[in-house]
């Protein structure tokens, strides 16, 4: 088939005249564009040059409007209604009842005293998860970036070693580790070898949370390492040379030069990781299913369970919970923008 | 070889050689320790997955597990319909013999010598050891293609990834073109609007997007997965930043030559913006191939499952068939590894320069 195609001139490289495999992708696309050329010309003649930018923006803005902006308002409308119907006009207006239901607690420090204890358990779990995950994620990303920034051999190779899990799908990551952590998995085989007892990792709430955190760090560390590494490489080398000439100790160089200059970068990483962490769902859902019980059920899983899996699909309650999550994320994003501006302005 | 130093010596020299020939510091030891541990922790689980995916169900049940995929040797023996498993047996007199097991009753196993099927032995099971050979269980990979919807999951994932990426590239590059080439009324408002949508992740608007998709009649069709994420603010940004660097004179010159705006877009600007478009294409492919939560919500019938949703459904079943799950996980992982191997540079510079994932 290739040789047949190669007969056609459009599949040949303009300079060498040889078959160019890239053209297999580009050729159909250019046919498509050529097809649109004529109608677009008519539009331009009809409406004039001034409207062309709007024409170019139209498809994208339609998508944004339909799948982001409209839903944002509809979400709010949903949160003010009750019942089980999906269509808004069939839903009963309940005012702030859903919020009152979510936020009704005897004692805010104890999730079990709340009317909707699953929501509060989700919030608490997310808070615990975020605190530990963020701390160790940033710590290990920083250490890895520092190590990779040293003059080591095969640096590119080692960078990919830490980076590649970022590209794996959350389902794959969860299954890889689930296979290791099973009752008869390899980790338990090693424990038995070292004459410990087997541990049922998915039966103990503490262990389940530990592995949820561990796996989330394992999967995402490479991404943040890369950002920190870019920050490290932006530090002017003459600062280090000057310090070395003065015979400054490595530890002192780290605290006095590296960390202060890296700090704005680090702040961006922290906020980015925080925004992502609050929305953690995929890996943990596949790994533990939120269990044992509700020990690793996070806020996004609460929304998913409430809106899409329970017998009665409670869209109103799910929407109210998402509005609360949205407010938290909005605050965090504002903070991130401020941090980015601060970083860019030095 | 002319080189007199032995291989281990040279490896040691290679490892201990330091650039600039300076003295060792504790941080150097830490560095190499950390890197070694890193290889083990990051690669180990994936290697273990791949090794395990070639084991038979019986091999997977073994505890403690073996490293390599081993299968028990089976033989055909005259007079027996089924193939019989082979064992190495320690006989009464201390000698060993390779026998096939006919059946096992309690702690006694009835065995036969494949060479002379007429004589049978009764051996206590303690005195036999299974004979195993290295065998890759390719059937773990082939069976799911026939017995389950795995092939359709794979096709669905490929369709979603391809179509979504094409649409993403088209509409986002058009928007970026509009925002970078023209000065027009309301441009800042549009930019602000795009920045605004950056702040609204899908997790916040699951319910209403589900409503929109239902109204459009797309639930349980692949379009429900393809369309909602097609316009990405990060994509518009990335492409716009790049298009801003294209010299305005070039565009003016093509307009002089009576090129229409559409021709300027796809014949002049798009080819010049190829590096940025490649980065967006790679990211889009990764996003779509790995997407999980949204497909999980809108795809409820097994025929339309993508790989990720299919895998999850499979592992949630009561009787978990790990030999198939492991093999399917490996298949799911392969495209990503291939993309990474060839386009690593694009990906890492893309992340470092735009901070997107």
XYZ file of C-alpha atoms in Angstrom:
703
model
C 0.000 0.000 0.000
C 2.866 2.295 0.862
C 4.466 1.905 -2.515
C 1.176 2.724 -4.240
C 0.733 5.826 -2.168
C 4.299 6.841 -2.727
C 3.514 7.127 -6.433
C 1.415 10.194 -5.694
C 3.442 13.348 -5.537
C 1.712 14.690 -2.407
C 3.248 11.898 -0.340
C 6.754 12.684 -1.451
C 9.078 14.936 0.394
C 9.474 18.181 -1.563
C 13.258 18.186 -1.278
C 14.309 14.560 -1.465
C 11.384 13.222 -3.489
C 11.138 10.275 -1.091
C 8.020 8.918 0.569
C 7.266 10.918 3.675
C 5.168 9.028 6.267
C 4.162 12.289 7.969
C 2.139 13.175 4.901
C -0.244 10.310 5.645
C -1.556 12.370 8.554
C -1.141 15.807 7.032
C -2.641 15.031 3.632
C -6.221 14.196 4.798
C -6.130 17.203 7.085
C -5.082 19.534 4.318
C -7.894 18.136 2.157
C -10.301 19.021 4.959
C -8.916 22.530 5.221
C -9.089 22.948 1.456
C -12.709 21.892 1.620
C -13.496 24.632 4.141
C -11.543 27.211 2.141
C -14.342 28.125 -0.259
C -17.183 28.613 2.278
C -14.812 30.604 4.483
C -14.007 32.841 1.522
C -17.734 33.463 0.928
C -18.186 34.320 4.599
C -15.295 36.760 4.474
C -16.659 38.447 1.345
C -20.115 38.642 2.870
C -19.261 39.851 6.375
C -15.981 41.665 5.826
C -12.554 41.349 7.413
C -13.709 42.834 10.720
C -15.853 39.857 11.656
C -13.247 37.215 10.838
C -11.723 37.070 14.349
C -15.166 36.328 15.736
C -15.650 33.574 13.174
C -12.357 31.997 14.249
C -13.304 32.215 17.908
C -16.849 30.969 17.455
C -16.376 27.160 17.622
C -14.186 27.325 20.703
C -16.479 29.722 22.521
C -19.485 27.555 21.680
C -17.772 24.604 23.350
C -16.759 26.670 26.374
C -20.256 28.105 26.650
C -22.045 24.783 26.321
C -19.778 22.635 28.460
C -18.308 25.044 30.998
C -20.128 28.363 31.457
C -23.708 27.182 31.065
C -23.087 24.200 33.382
C -21.579 26.512 35.979
C -24.891 28.374 36.316
C -27.002 25.263 35.894
C -24.963 23.677 38.692
C -26.031 26.458 41.014
C -29.642 26.034 39.915
C -29.399 22.296 40.568
C -28.124 22.888 44.081
C -31.283 24.844 44.885
C -33.644 22.064 43.838
C -34.629 18.633 45.129
C -36.091 15.414 43.788
C -34.730 12.770 41.465
C -35.500 14.180 38.019
C -32.597 15.174 35.820
C -34.476 17.841 33.855
C -34.464 21.126 35.697
C -38.054 22.144 34.903
C -39.310 18.950 36.561
C -37.391 19.565 39.762
C -38.909 21.140 42.885
C -37.347 24.370 44.131
C -36.057 23.869 47.641
C -33.997 26.988 48.234
C -30.946 26.469 50.387
C -32.224 23.191 51.818
C -29.452 21.092 50.227
C -26.764 23.324 51.722
C -28.484 23.276 55.102
C -28.597 19.481 54.925
C -24.902 19.253 54.007
C -23.764 21.737 56.628
C -25.972 20.556 59.505
C -23.632 19.258 62.183
C -23.913 18.776 65.913
C -20.201 19.242 66.319
C -18.022 20.200 63.380
C -14.993 18.335 64.696
C -16.842 15.023 64.582
C -18.117 13.862 61.174
C -20.431 11.301 62.777
C -22.475 14.036 64.454
C -23.413 15.529 61.074
C -26.647 14.761 59.278
C -24.807 13.959 56.062
C -21.888 12.189 57.709
C -20.549 10.812 54.393
C -19.919 14.339 53.154
C -18.032 15.310 56.299
C -16.137 12.046 56.353
C -15.141 12.844 52.772
C -14.002 16.325 53.781
C -12.023 15.010 56.735
C -10.421 12.269 54.665
C -9.492 14.778 51.969
C -7.970 17.065 54.608
C -5.854 14.265 56.113
C -4.845 13.034 52.670
C -3.902 16.511 51.444
C -1.857 17.379 54.532
C 0.330 14.285 54.285
C 0.361 13.924 50.508
C 1.296 17.549 49.901
C 4.062 17.562 52.505
C 5.793 14.458 51.225
C 5.049 15.156 47.570
C 6.799 18.525 47.735
C 9.601 17.131 49.900
C 10.385 14.219 47.590
C 9.972 16.326 44.442
C 12.465 18.808 45.872
C 14.974 16.112 46.843
C 14.636 14.436 43.447
C 15.081 17.739 41.617
C 18.177 18.547 43.711
C 19.648 15.135 42.985
C 18.901 15.406 39.264
C 20.404 18.888 39.190
C 23.749 17.567 40.406
C 26.434 16.669 37.903
C 25.449 13.028 37.616
C 25.932 10.556 34.831
C 23.007 9.581 32.584
C 20.931 12.458 33.879
C 18.383 12.211 31.063
C 17.806 8.556 31.864
C 17.282 9.195 35.566
C 14.968 12.084 34.811
C 12.734 9.744 32.834
C 12.904 7.137 35.595
C 11.174 9.538 37.968
C 8.996 11.116 35.308
C 7.374 8.247 33.423
C 4.633 7.381 35.993
C 3.148 10.828 35.296
C 2.053 9.547 31.905
C 0.447 6.342 33.178
C -3.303 6.359 33.524
C -4.634 6.418 37.094
C -6.337 3.078 36.484
C -3.050 1.499 35.417
C -1.216 2.975 38.407
C -3.850 1.670 40.799
C -3.839 -1.812 39.263
C -0.033 -2.041 39.276
C 0.027 -1.346 42.997
C -3.061 -3.341 43.860
C -1.319 -6.375 42.387
C 1.670 -5.775 44.659
C -0.385 -5.124 47.783
C -2.831 -8.025 47.588
C -3.010 -10.564 50.428
C -0.831 -12.965 48.449
C 1.079 -10.230 46.661
C 4.804 -9.832 46.460
C 5.035 -7.346 49.323
C 3.406 -9.805 51.700
C 5.697 -12.526 50.351
C 8.669 -10.387 51.415
C 7.119 -9.737 54.823
C 6.715 -13.477 55.333
C 10.302 -14.004 54.165
C 11.466 -11.548 56.828
C 9.271 -13.524 59.277
C 6.592 -10.887 59.778
C 2.889 -11.608 59.521
C 0.973 -10.876 56.361
C -0.768 -7.507 56.399
C -4.205 -7.090 54.859
C -3.556 -3.618 53.499
C -7.069 -2.978 52.204
C -8.767 -4.067 55.416
C -6.975 -1.642 57.715
C -8.125 2.004 57.346
C -4.691 3.369 58.268
C -2.853 1.205 55.739
C -5.386 1.980 53.015
C -4.849 5.709 53.577
C -1.076 5.211 53.655
C -1.073 3.481 50.282
C -3.494 6.004 48.789
C -1.006 8.737 49.718
C 2.038 6.720 48.666
C 0.640 5.862 45.239
C -0.536 9.366 44.580
C 2.988 10.626 45.330
C 4.535 7.858 43.210
C 2.369 8.794 40.247
C 2.644 12.586 40.331
C 6.076 13.288 41.774
C 7.786 13.429 38.363
C 5.619 16.297 37.205
C 6.483 18.558 40.122
C 10.115 17.456 40.034
C 10.285 18.751 36.476
C 8.924 22.176 37.437
C 11.308 22.474 40.403
C 14.190 21.317 38.197
C 13.408 24.097 35.717
C 13.497 26.520 38.647
C 16.851 25.163 39.858
C 18.374 25.507 36.418
C 17.251 29.123 36.248
C 19.434 30.007 39.240
C 22.518 31.821 37.875
C 25.559 29.491 38.131
C 27.938 32.339 39.044
C 26.242 32.526 42.454
C 27.385 28.963 43.135
C 30.832 29.613 41.723
C 31.258 32.624 43.988
C 30.105 30.619 46.991
C 32.483 27.787 46.183
C 35.367 30.175 45.840
C 34.591 31.449 49.306
C 34.672 27.830 50.495
C 31.051 27.877 51.614
C 29.696 24.576 52.866
C 27.159 22.711 50.683
C 24.510 22.863 53.413
C 24.911 26.610 53.745
C 24.734 27.059 49.958
C 21.426 25.208 49.976
C 19.848 27.256 52.750
C 21.255 30.625 51.665
C 21.176 30.457 47.854
C 19.141 27.568 46.495
C 16.102 27.667 48.750
C 15.488 31.448 48.762
C 15.827 31.652 44.971
C 13.682 28.561 44.482
C 10.972 29.634 46.892
C 8.636 31.369 44.376
C 8.794 28.271 42.166
C 8.136 26.055 45.142
C 5.095 28.081 46.085
C 3.595 27.577 42.633
C 4.252 23.842 42.946
C 2.594 23.730 46.361
C -0.562 25.464 45.190
C -0.747 23.446 41.952
C -0.374 20.206 43.905
C -2.981 21.409 46.382
C -5.536 22.121 43.633
C -4.918 18.714 42.052
C -4.866 16.957 45.418
C -8.247 18.275 46.524
C -9.716 16.675 43.398
C -8.066 13.281 43.925
C -10.369 10.500 42.814
C -9.219 8.125 40.080
C -6.284 6.207 41.549
C -7.754 5.852 45.013
C -11.178 4.870 43.677
C -9.700 2.031 41.639
C -7.260 0.999 44.388
C -9.543 0.920 47.436
C -13.003 1.833 46.144
C -13.074 4.343 49.023
C -12.789 1.544 51.567
C -12.490 -0.091 53.930
C -15.876 1.401 54.809
C -15.432 5.077 54.006
C -11.812 5.328 55.180
C -10.423 6.553 51.829
C -13.522 8.182 50.417
C -12.712 11.711 49.298
C -14.870 14.670 48.399
C -14.994 13.986 44.639
C -16.007 10.407 45.297
C -18.774 11.693 47.542
C -20.071 13.807 44.629
C -19.767 10.865 42.252
C -21.506 8.440 44.614
C -24.288 10.860 45.496
C -25.051 11.967 41.962
C -24.319 8.966 39.828
C -24.244 5.637 41.655
C -26.790 5.559 44.483
C -30.196 4.048 43.841
C -31.789 7.486 44.079
C -29.553 9.779 42.065
C -29.466 12.855 44.239
C -28.356 15.452 41.704
C -29.307 18.397 43.947
C -27.113 17.243 46.795
C -24.239 16.377 44.463
C -24.501 19.842 42.865
C -24.511 21.565 46.261
C -21.384 19.617 47.265
C -19.708 20.576 43.960
C -20.519 24.241 44.534
C -18.747 24.009 47.893
C -15.787 22.247 46.244
C -15.828 24.911 43.511
C -15.617 27.733 46.046
C -12.615 26.080 47.709
C -10.885 25.559 44.351
C -11.632 29.136 43.295
C -9.959 30.462 46.434
C -6.940 28.211 45.842
C -6.677 29.274 42.188
C -6.773 32.954 43.130
C -3.948 32.222 45.529
C -2.078 30.445 42.735
C -2.458 33.390 40.348
C -1.113 35.704 43.034
C 1.806 33.323 43.601
C 2.565 33.121 39.872
C 2.519 36.902 39.551
C 4.820 37.177 42.548
C 7.161 34.609 40.961
C 7.206 36.352 37.574
C 7.890 39.723 39.154
C 10.770 38.185 41.109
C 40.954 -6.605 23.711
C 43.834 -4.272 24.097
C 42.477 -2.755 27.273
C 44.119 -4.519 30.195
C 41.646 -3.527 32.932
C 38.897 -6.018 33.605
C 35.238 -5.228 33.120
C 34.265 -4.920 36.815
C 37.240 -2.578 37.316
C 36.124 -0.396 34.479
C 32.536 -0.325 35.752
C 33.843 0.688 39.159
C 36.010 3.385 37.568
C 33.004 4.632 35.623
C 30.879 4.788 38.743
C 33.449 6.470 40.977
C 34.740 8.927 38.442
C 33.688 12.421 39.278
C 33.538 15.371 36.983
C 36.179 17.895 37.903
C 37.951 15.252 40.001
C 36.839 16.717 43.307
C 36.629 14.905 46.627
C 33.586 12.888 47.622
C 30.972 14.554 49.755
C 28.217 12.793 51.702
C 25.709 14.248 49.261
C 27.329 12.264 46.445
C 26.774 8.982 48.253
C 23.232 10.082 49.016
C 22.709 10.971 45.360
C 23.667 7.550 44.059
C 21.773 5.777 46.820
C 18.699 7.814 46.024
C 18.996 7.161 42.298
C 19.403 3.426 42.874
C 16.376 3.322 45.136
C 14.532 5.388 42.531
C 15.128 2.854 39.784
C 13.912 0.088 42.065
C 10.796 1.919 43.281
C 9.755 3.445 39.964
C 10.592 0.628 37.543
C 10.119 -2.324 39.921
C 6.312 -2.254 40.043
C 6.030 -1.976 36.249
C 8.526 -4.790 35.668
C 6.647 -6.923 38.173
C 3.390 -6.183 36.324
C 4.845 -7.227 32.981
C 6.436 -10.400 34.385
C 3.230 -11.365 36.170
C 1.121 -10.756 33.085
C 2.834 -13.729 31.411
C 2.008 -16.170 34.195
C -0.735 -18.749 34.069
C -3.600 -18.502 36.619
C -1.944 -21.330 38.566
C 1.378 -19.499 38.468
C -0.252 -16.345 39.828
C -1.741 -18.239 42.777
C 1.655 -19.433 43.952
C 2.837 -18.087 47.273
C 5.580 -17.005 47.603
C 5.534 -15.902 43.947
C 8.357 -16.736 41.558
C 10.049 -14.042 39.522
C 9.908 -15.582 36.090
C 6.727 -16.864 34.480
C 6.951 -20.617 34.951
C 4.454 -23.196 33.839
C 4.272 -26.816 34.888
C 5.348 -29.246 32.189
C 2.459 -31.347 30.883
C 2.637 -34.481 28.736
C 0.332 -36.629 26.669
C 0.250 -40.186 27.963
C -1.274 -43.061 26.045
C -4.693 -44.023 27.362
C -5.427 -40.685 29.051
C -7.601 -38.047 27.474
C -6.261 -35.041 29.342
C -2.686 -33.881 29.388
C -1.016 -34.852 32.660
C 1.202 -32.639 34.824
C 4.803 -33.801 35.330
C 6.481 -34.208 38.725
C 9.955 -35.138 39.868
C 9.516 -37.890 42.420
C 11.941 -39.138 45.056
C 11.499 -42.918 45.124
C 11.846 -45.215 48.144
C 15.418 -46.126 47.249
C 16.434 -42.440 47.075
C 16.602 -42.230 43.291
C 14.527 -39.671 41.389
C 12.144 -40.279 38.525
C 10.020 -37.991 36.323
C 6.409 -39.132 36.545
C 3.053 -37.807 35.352
C 0.201 -37.506 37.841
C -3.087 -39.194 36.956
C -5.077 -38.072 39.975
C -4.574 -37.137 43.565
C -6.487 -38.722 46.450
C -5.846 -37.003 49.776
C -2.119 -37.088 50.392
C -1.499 -39.910 47.934
C -1.000 -39.203 44.271
C -1.441 -41.780 41.549
C 1.325 -41.503 39.005
C 2.445 -43.043 35.790
C 5.687 -43.146 33.867
C 5.107 -41.557 30.455
C 7.637 -43.966 28.932
C 5.759 -47.095 30.047
C 2.083 -46.169 30.741
C 1.159 -49.646 31.976
C 2.827 -49.422 35.414
C 1.276 -47.105 37.980
C 2.797 -45.750 41.173
C 1.264 -44.554 44.436
C 3.385 -41.752 45.825
C 2.842 -39.617 48.969
C 2.522 -36.020 47.770
C 5.387 -34.905 49.990
C 7.838 -36.822 47.797
C 6.960 -35.050 44.546
C 7.958 -31.662 43.180
C 6.342 -30.130 40.110
C 8.645 -29.864 37.096
C 8.431 -26.387 35.672
C 9.713 -24.708 32.589
C 9.886 -21.096 31.471
C 6.681 -20.428 29.587
C 5.034 -17.168 28.593
C 1.268 -17.381 28.895
C 0.397 -15.477 25.721
C -3.181 -16.675 26.102
C -3.604 -13.987 28.804
C -3.270 -11.487 25.975
C -5.159 -13.364 23.282
C -8.170 -14.654 25.259
C -9.578 -11.254 26.308
C -9.712 -10.261 22.634
C -12.202 -13.044 21.942
C -13.949 -13.712 25.215
C -14.599 -10.210 26.481
C -15.338 -6.845 24.932
C -11.686 -5.992 25.218
C -11.230 -5.371 21.515
C -14.160 -2.964 21.506
C -12.731 -1.129 24.556
C -9.506 -0.758 22.636
C -11.258 0.510 19.507
C -13.372 2.926 21.543
C -10.289 4.336 23.233
C -8.541 4.789 19.896
C -11.610 6.484 18.362
C -12.061 8.815 21.342
C -8.384 9.730 21.466
C -8.067 10.376 17.729
C -11.284 12.318 17.177
C -10.970 14.335 20.371
C -7.394 15.294 19.561
C -8.278 16.363 16.007
C -11.203 18.484 17.216
C -9.113 19.940 20.029
C -6.335 20.917 17.623
C -8.729 22.448 15.092
C -10.900 24.609 17.337
C -8.145 25.620 19.735
C -5.756 26.636 16.980
C -8.544 28.643 15.331
C -9.233 30.440 18.605
C -5.529 31.021 19.201
C -5.226 32.427 15.665
C -8.127 34.797 16.319
C -6.638 35.954 19.608
C -3.067 36.424 18.409
C -3.368 37.885 14.889
C -6.205 40.367 15.236
C -6.834 43.498 17.224
C -10.573 43.584 17.732
C -13.207 44.839 20.084
C -13.704 42.525 23.025
C -10.403 40.695 22.693
C -9.481 41.253 26.321
C -12.934 40.122 27.396
C -12.487 36.874 25.465
C -9.031 36.349 26.990
C -10.461 36.873 30.448
C -13.237 34.435 29.613
C -10.694 31.810 28.553
C -8.662 32.377 31.719
C -11.871 32.011 33.688
C -12.684 28.611 32.227
C -9.230 27.471 33.303
C -10.475 27.624 36.873
C -13.444 25.321 36.396
C -12.350 21.675 36.415
C -14.838 19.020 35.354
C -15.099 17.712 38.939
C -16.999 20.876 39.884
C -19.624 20.684 37.136
C -20.266 16.951 36.772
C -24.039 17.118 37.266
C -24.865 19.952 34.831
C -22.533 18.685 32.100
C -24.272 15.340 32.456
C -27.551 17.210 31.922
C -26.215 18.958 28.797
C -24.944 15.671 27.405
C -28.309 14.021 28.134
C -30.211 16.858 26.460
C -28.034 16.402 23.391
C -28.884 12.697 23.446
C -25.259 11.643 23.741
C -25.297 9.486 26.889
C -23.723 6.096 26.140
C -22.202 7.371 22.923
C -18.531 8.175 22.457
C -19.399 11.798 21.586
C -20.277 12.321 25.240
C -16.625 11.681 26.058
C -15.148 13.465 23.048
C -16.969 16.794 23.004
C -17.080 18.240 26.564
C -13.295 18.465 26.909
C -12.530 19.475 23.323
C -11.966 23.171 24.032
C -9.097 23.476 26.497
C -7.981 26.853 27.839
C -4.429 25.548 28.303
C -4.384 24.609 24.617
C -5.564 28.045 23.512
C -2.915 29.660 25.702
C -0.056 27.496 24.549
C -0.860 28.045 20.873
C -1.529 31.762 21.277
C 1.775 32.369 23.042
C 3.522 30.645 20.170
C 1.581 32.401 17.405
C 2.385 35.785 18.927
C 6.021 35.171 17.960
C 5.178 34.814 14.251
C 6.209 38.037 12.438
C 3.249 40.210 11.451
C 4.940 41.117 8.128
C 4.514 37.568 6.927
C 0.763 37.768 7.447
C 0.566 41.212 5.815
C 2.517 39.929 2.827
C 0.177 36.990 2.274
C -2.831 39.307 2.533
C -1.217 41.461 -0.184
C -1.114 38.340 -2.336
C -4.896 38.133 -1.956
C -4.904 35.273 0.507
C -8.181 34.973 2.399
C -8.055 34.884 6.192
C -8.671 31.128 6.194
C -5.720 30.678 3.858
C -3.547 32.833 6.098
C -4.592 30.600 8.987
C -3.914 27.203 7.501
C -1.276 27.909 4.885
C 0.885 30.430 6.731
C 0.321 30.388 10.494
C -0.450 26.704 11.141
C 2.717 25.353 9.484
C 4.798 27.856 11.450
C 3.104 26.919 14.724
C 3.789 23.190 14.254
C 6.065 22.787 17.316
C 3.373 24.149 19.634
C 0.699 22.110 17.891
C 2.794 18.967 18.334
C 3.043 19.619 22.077
C -0.704 20.128 22.364
C -1.344 17.001 20.278
C 0.825 14.868 22.570
C -0.853 16.228 25.685
C -4.309 15.774 24.214
C -3.541 12.161 23.311
C -2.360 11.496 26.853
C -5.324 13.231 28.485
C -7.837 11.372 26.400
C -6.239 7.950 26.586
C -6.009 8.182 30.383
C -9.314 9.943 31.122
C -11.381 8.088 33.699
C -13.949 9.917 35.853
C -15.989 11.501 33.049
C -16.213 8.366 30.847
C -17.139 6.432 34.002
C -20.145 8.715 34.437
C -21.453 8.934 30.863
C -20.666 5.434 29.597
C -22.917 2.882 31.279
C -23.037 0.146 28.679
C -20.193 -2.275 28.194
C -20.132 -1.817 24.366
C -19.142 1.838 24.671
C -16.606 1.484 27.522
C -13.164 2.912 26.922
C -10.126 0.905 28.036
C -9.860 2.660 31.398
C -13.517 2.182 32.282
C -13.471 -1.389 30.987
C -10.403 -2.245 33.062
C -12.003 -0.783 36.164
C -15.245 -2.697 35.610
C -13.239 -5.867 35.117
C -11.220 -5.525 38.309
C -14.346 -4.778 40.338
C -15.959 -8.106 39.537
C -16.345 -10.607 42.346
C -14.279 -13.358 40.774
C -11.266 -11.296 39.798
C -9.347 -12.859 36.920
C -5.997 -11.297 37.560
C -4.203 -13.017 34.677
C -6.441 -11.165 32.226
C -6.391 -7.885 34.155
C -2.601 -7.816 34.259
C -2.332 -8.480 30.537
C -4.915 -5.817 29.697
C -3.151 -3.356 31.973
C 0.057 -3.939 30.034
C -1.778 -3.330 26.749
C -3.235 -0.095 28.146
C 0.219 0.998 29.190
C 2.014 0.312 25.909
C 0.867 3.323 23.814
C 1.856 5.710 26.591
C 5.289 4.140 26.899
C 5.792 4.313 23.130
C 4.718 7.957 23.003
C 7.050 8.736 25.886
C 10.004 6.898 24.389
C 9.813 8.831 21.124
C 8.548 12.220 22.225
C 10.088 12.574 25.672
C 11.738 15.864 24.838
C 8.491 17.484 23.642
C 6.705 16.384 26.787
C 9.279 17.496 29.320
C 9.919 20.876 27.710
C 6.164 21.309 27.284
C 5.611 20.796 31.003
C 8.571 22.868 32.094
C 7.531 25.819 29.940
C 3.762 25.800 30.447
C 3.267 24.011 33.771
C 0.384 21.991 32.380
C -0.404 18.342 32.725
